[in-house]
């Protein structure tokens, strides 16, 4: 299904047009509600790619309520996970397994990357 060469590189002009089209459709939203980008560090992306049998990364669109300036906003977020050649998300733990005391979140392997700094405000024009 996947071989690690999926996607294509585009020229800067095409990439700019894609971003502009997205932003134009979101003109009625505040900057908090319309995240332009989210940054993830090379070291963390490398950890995903270095997992056994990983041929690429799947990026899920997500939303989470976050408090900004004393108000709660539903913020668009991204969640990245490694994917194998069969198109299956790579998880090294049983998602249903809980480790820890009854009402405490448990420590477990962390297979999905999230919570990168969002743009705005963490971006350079």
mmCIF file with all atom_site columns, C-alpha atoms in Angstrom, residues 26-111:
data_model
loop_
_atom_site.group_PDB
_atom_site.id
_atom_site.type_symbol
_atom_site.label_atom_id
_atom_site.label_alt_id
_atom_site.label_comp_id
_atom_site.label_asym_id
_atom_site.label_entity_id
_atom_site.label_seq_id
_atom_site.pdbx_PDB_ins_code
_atom_site.Cartn_x
_atom_site.Cartn_y
_atom_site.Cartn_z
_atom_site.occupancy
_atom_site.B_iso_or_equiv
_atom_site.pdbx_formal_charge
_atom_site.auth_seq_id
_atom_site.auth_comp_id
_atom_site.auth_asym_id
_atom_site.auth_atom_id
_atom_site.pdbx_PDB_model_num
ATOM 1  C CA . UNK A 1 26  ? -11.535 31.138 7.149  1.00 0.00 ? 26  UNK A CA 1
ATOM 2  C CA . UNK A 1 27  ? -11.889 34.942 7.040  1.00 0.00 ? 27  UNK A CA 1
ATOM 3  C CA . UNK A 1 28  ? -14.747 34.971 9.556  1.00 0.00 ? 28  UNK A CA 1
ATOM 4  C CA . UNK A 1 29  ? -12.623 33.252 12.236 1.00 0.00 ? 29  UNK A CA 1
ATOM 5  C CA . UNK A 1 30  ? -10.257 34.804 14.760 1.00 0.00 ? 30  UNK A CA 1
ATOM 6  C CA . UNK A 1 31  ? -6.557  33.945 14.680 1.00 0.00 ? 31  UNK A CA 1
ATOM 7  C CA . UNK A 1 32  ? -7.136  31.608 17.628 1.00 0.00 ? 32  UNK A CA 1
ATOM 8  C CA . UNK A 1 33  ? -9.793  29.697 15.702 1.00 0.00 ? 33  UNK A CA 1
ATOM 9  C CA . UNK A 1 34  ? -7.880  29.582 12.417 1.00 0.00 ? 34  UNK A CA 1
ATOM 10 C CA . UNK A 1 35  ? -4.490  28.082 13.023 1.00 0.00 ? 35  UNK A CA 1
ATOM 11 C CA . UNK A 1 36  ? -2.287  28.562 9.971  1.00 0.00 ? 36  UNK A CA 1
ATOM 12 C CA . UNK A 1 37  ? 0.390   26.041 10.942 1.00 0.00 ? 37  UNK A CA 1
ATOM 13 C CA . UNK A 1 38  ? 1.767   23.924 13.750 1.00 0.00 ? 38  UNK A CA 1
ATOM 14 C CA . UNK A 1 39  ? 5.485   23.295 14.248 1.00 0.00 ? 39  UNK A CA 1
ATOM 15 C CA . UNK A 1 40  ? 7.045   19.948 15.175 1.00 0.00 ? 40  UNK A CA 1
ATOM 16 C CA . UNK A 1 41  ? 10.751  19.571 15.881 1.00 0.00 ? 41  UNK A CA 1
ATOM 17 C CA . UNK A 1 42  ? 12.999  17.396 13.728 1.00 0.00 ? 42  UNK A CA 1
ATOM 18 C CA . UNK A 1 43  ? 14.046  15.257 16.712 1.00 0.00 ? 43  UNK A CA 1
ATOM 19 C CA . UNK A 1 44  ? 10.447  14.289 17.492 1.00 0.00 ? 44  UNK A CA 1
ATOM 20 C CA . UNK A 1 45  ? 9.610   13.619 13.835 1.00 0.00 ? 45  UNK A CA 1
ATOM 21 C CA . UNK A 1 46  ? 12.748  11.466 13.605 1.00 0.00 ? 46  UNK A CA 1
ATOM 22 C CA . UNK A 1 47  ? 11.543  9.446  16.619 1.00 0.00 ? 47  UNK A CA 1
ATOM 23 C CA . UNK A 1 48  ? 8.319   8.682  14.742 1.00 0.00 ? 48  UNK A CA 1
ATOM 24 C CA . UNK A 1 49  ? 10.173  7.748  11.547 1.00 0.00 ? 49  UNK A CA 1
ATOM 25 C CA . UNK A 1 50  ? 12.718  5.606  13.413 1.00 0.00 ? 50  UNK A CA 1
ATOM 26 C CA . UNK A 1 51  ? 10.041  3.228  14.731 1.00 0.00 ? 51  UNK A CA 1
ATOM 27 C CA . UNK A 1 52  ? 10.338  -0.323 13.367 1.00 0.00 ? 52  UNK A CA 1
ATOM 28 C CA . UNK A 1 53  ? 8.489   -0.751 10.030 1.00 0.00 ? 53  UNK A CA 1
ATOM 29 C CA . UNK A 1 54  ? 7.625   2.972  9.750  1.00 0.00 ? 54  UNK A CA 1
ATOM 30 C CA . UNK A 1 55  ? 7.418   4.202  6.139  1.00 0.00 ? 55  UNK A CA 1
ATOM 31 C CA . UNK A 1 56  ? 5.819   7.588  6.777  1.00 0.00 ? 56  UNK A CA 1
ATOM 32 C CA . UNK A 1 57  ? 3.689   9.803  8.971  1.00 0.00 ? 57  UNK A CA 1
ATOM 33 C CA . UNK A 1 58  ? -0.090  10.220 9.034  1.00 0.00 ? 58  UNK A CA 1
ATOM 34 C CA . UNK A 1 59  ? -1.348  13.609 10.197 1.00 0.00 ? 59  UNK A CA 1
ATOM 35 C CA . UNK A 1 60  ? -4.751  13.727 11.856 1.00 0.00 ? 60  UNK A CA 1
ATOM 36 C CA . UNK A 1 61  ? -6.726  16.954 12.133 1.00 0.00 ? 61  UNK A CA 1
ATOM 37 C CA . UNK A 1 62  ? -8.012  17.483 15.659 1.00 0.00 ? 62  UNK A CA 1
ATOM 38 C CA . UNK A 1 63  ? -9.496  20.162 17.921 1.00 0.00 ? 63  UNK A CA 1
ATOM 39 C CA . UNK A 1 64  ? -9.111  20.824 21.611 1.00 0.00 ? 64  UNK A CA 1
ATOM 40 C CA . UNK A 1 65  ? -10.479 23.398 24.002 1.00 0.00 ? 65  UNK A CA 1
ATOM 41 C CA . UNK A 1 66  ? -7.643  25.598 25.209 1.00 0.00 ? 66  UNK A CA 1
ATOM 42 C CA . UNK A 1 67  ? -7.708  28.631 27.465 1.00 0.00 ? 67  UNK A CA 1
ATOM 43 C CA . UNK A 1 68  ? -6.223  31.767 25.931 1.00 0.00 ? 68  UNK A CA 1
ATOM 44 C CA . UNK A 1 69  ? -6.356  35.136 27.696 1.00 0.00 ? 69  UNK A CA 1
ATOM 45 C CA . UNK A 1 70  ? -8.928  33.815 30.162 1.00 0.00 ? 70  UNK A CA 1
ATOM 46 C CA . UNK A 1 71  ? -11.321 32.571 27.469 1.00 0.00 ? 71  UNK A CA 1
ATOM 47 C CA . UNK A 1 72  ? -11.839 29.042 26.197 1.00 0.00 ? 72  UNK A CA 1
ATOM 48 C CA . UNK A 1 73  ? -11.338 28.544 22.459 1.00 0.00 ? 73  UNK A CA 1
ATOM 49 C CA . UNK A 1 74  ? -11.713 25.422 20.322 1.00 0.00 ? 74  UNK A CA 1
ATOM 50 C CA . UNK A 1 75  ? -8.257  25.299 18.728 1.00 0.00 ? 75  UNK A CA 1
ATOM 51 C CA . UNK A 1 76  ? -7.407  23.276 15.607 1.00 0.00 ? 76  UNK A CA 1
ATOM 52 C CA . UNK A 1 77  ? -4.517  20.908 16.308 1.00 0.00 ? 77  UNK A CA 1
ATOM 53 C CA . UNK A 1 78  ? -2.557  18.212 14.475 1.00 0.00 ? 78  UNK A CA 1
ATOM 54 C CA . UNK A 1 79  ? -1.670  14.743 15.712 1.00 0.00 ? 79  UNK A CA 1
ATOM 55 C CA . UNK A 1 80  ? 1.149   12.842 13.950 1.00 0.00 ? 80  UNK A CA 1
ATOM 56 C CA . UNK A 1 81  ? 1.673   9.084  14.064 1.00 0.00 ? 81  UNK A CA 1
ATOM 57 C CA . UNK A 1 82  ? 3.989   6.684  12.270 1.00 0.00 ? 82  UNK A CA 1
ATOM 58 C CA . UNK A 1 83  ? 2.448   4.398  9.645  1.00 0.00 ? 83  UNK A CA 1
ATOM 59 C CA . UNK A 1 84  ? 3.612   1.028  8.309  1.00 0.00 ? 84  UNK A CA 1
ATOM 60 C CA . UNK A 1 85  ? 3.649   -0.206 4.691  1.00 0.00 ? 85  UNK A CA 1
ATOM 61 C CA . UNK A 1 86  ? 0.140   -1.673 5.126  1.00 0.00 ? 86  UNK A CA 1
ATOM 62 C CA . UNK A 1 87  ? -1.237  1.784  5.984  1.00 0.00 ? 87  UNK A CA 1
ATOM 63 C CA . UNK A 1 88  ? -1.696  0.900  9.648  1.00 0.00 ? 88  UNK A CA 1
ATOM 64 C CA . UNK A 1 89  ? -0.960  3.388  12.435 1.00 0.00 ? 89  UNK A CA 1
ATOM 65 C CA . UNK A 1 90  ? 1.986   2.224  14.537 1.00 0.00 ? 90  UNK A CA 1
ATOM 66 C CA . UNK A 1 91  ? 1.186   1.997  18.214 1.00 0.00 ? 91  UNK A CA 1
ATOM 67 C CA . UNK A 1 92  ? 3.481   0.188  20.621 1.00 0.00 ? 92  UNK A CA 1
ATOM 68 C CA . UNK A 1 93  ? 0.874   -0.210 23.327 1.00 0.00 ? 93  UNK A CA 1
ATOM 69 C CA . UNK A 1 94  ? -2.643  -1.496 23.706 1.00 0.00 ? 94  UNK A CA 1
ATOM 70 C CA . UNK A 1 95  ? -4.770  1.672  23.579 1.00 0.00 ? 95  UNK A CA 1
ATOM 71 C CA . UNK A 1 96  ? -7.252  0.206  26.052 1.00 0.00 ? 96  UNK A CA 1
ATOM 72 C CA . UNK A 1 97  ? -4.582  -0.620 28.622 1.00 0.00 ? 97  UNK A CA 1
ATOM 73 C CA . UNK A 1 98  ? -4.390  1.731  31.553 1.00 0.00 ? 98  UNK A CA 1
ATOM 74 C CA . UNK A 1 99  ? -1.314  1.932  33.737 1.00 0.00 ? 99  UNK A CA 1
ATOM 75 C CA . UNK A 1 100 ? -1.533  3.639  37.104 1.00 0.00 ? 100 UNK A CA 1
ATOM 76 C CA . UNK A 1 101 ? -3.952  4.010  39.972 1.00 0.00 ? 101 UNK A CA 1
ATOM 77 C CA . UNK A 1 102 ? -7.708  3.990  39.500 1.00 0.00 ? 102 UNK A CA 1
ATOM 78 C CA . UNK A 1 103 ? -8.328  7.679  38.781 1.00 0.00 ? 103 UNK A CA 1
ATOM 79 C CA . UNK A 1 104 ? -4.881  8.653  37.540 1.00 0.00 ? 104 UNK A CA 1
ATOM 80 C CA . UNK A 1 105 ? -3.731  8.743  33.941 1.00 0.00 ? 105 UNK A CA 1
ATOM 81 C CA . UNK A 1 106 ? -1.031  6.152  33.478 1.00 0.00 ? 106 UNK A CA 1
ATOM 82 C CA . UNK A 1 107 ? 2.427   6.478  32.053 1.00 0.00 ? 107 UNK A CA 1
ATOM 83 C CA . UNK A 1 108 ? 2.724   4.549  28.841 1.00 0.00 ? 108 UNK A CA 1
ATOM 84 C CA . UNK A 1 109 ? 4.549   4.658  25.554 1.00 0.00 ? 109 UNK A CA 1
ATOM 85 C CA . UNK A 1 110 ? 3.854   7.820  23.663 1.00 0.00 ? 110 UNK A CA 1
ATOM 86 C CA . UNK A 1 111 ? 3.381   6.989  20.014 1.00 0.00 ? 111 UNK A CA 1
#
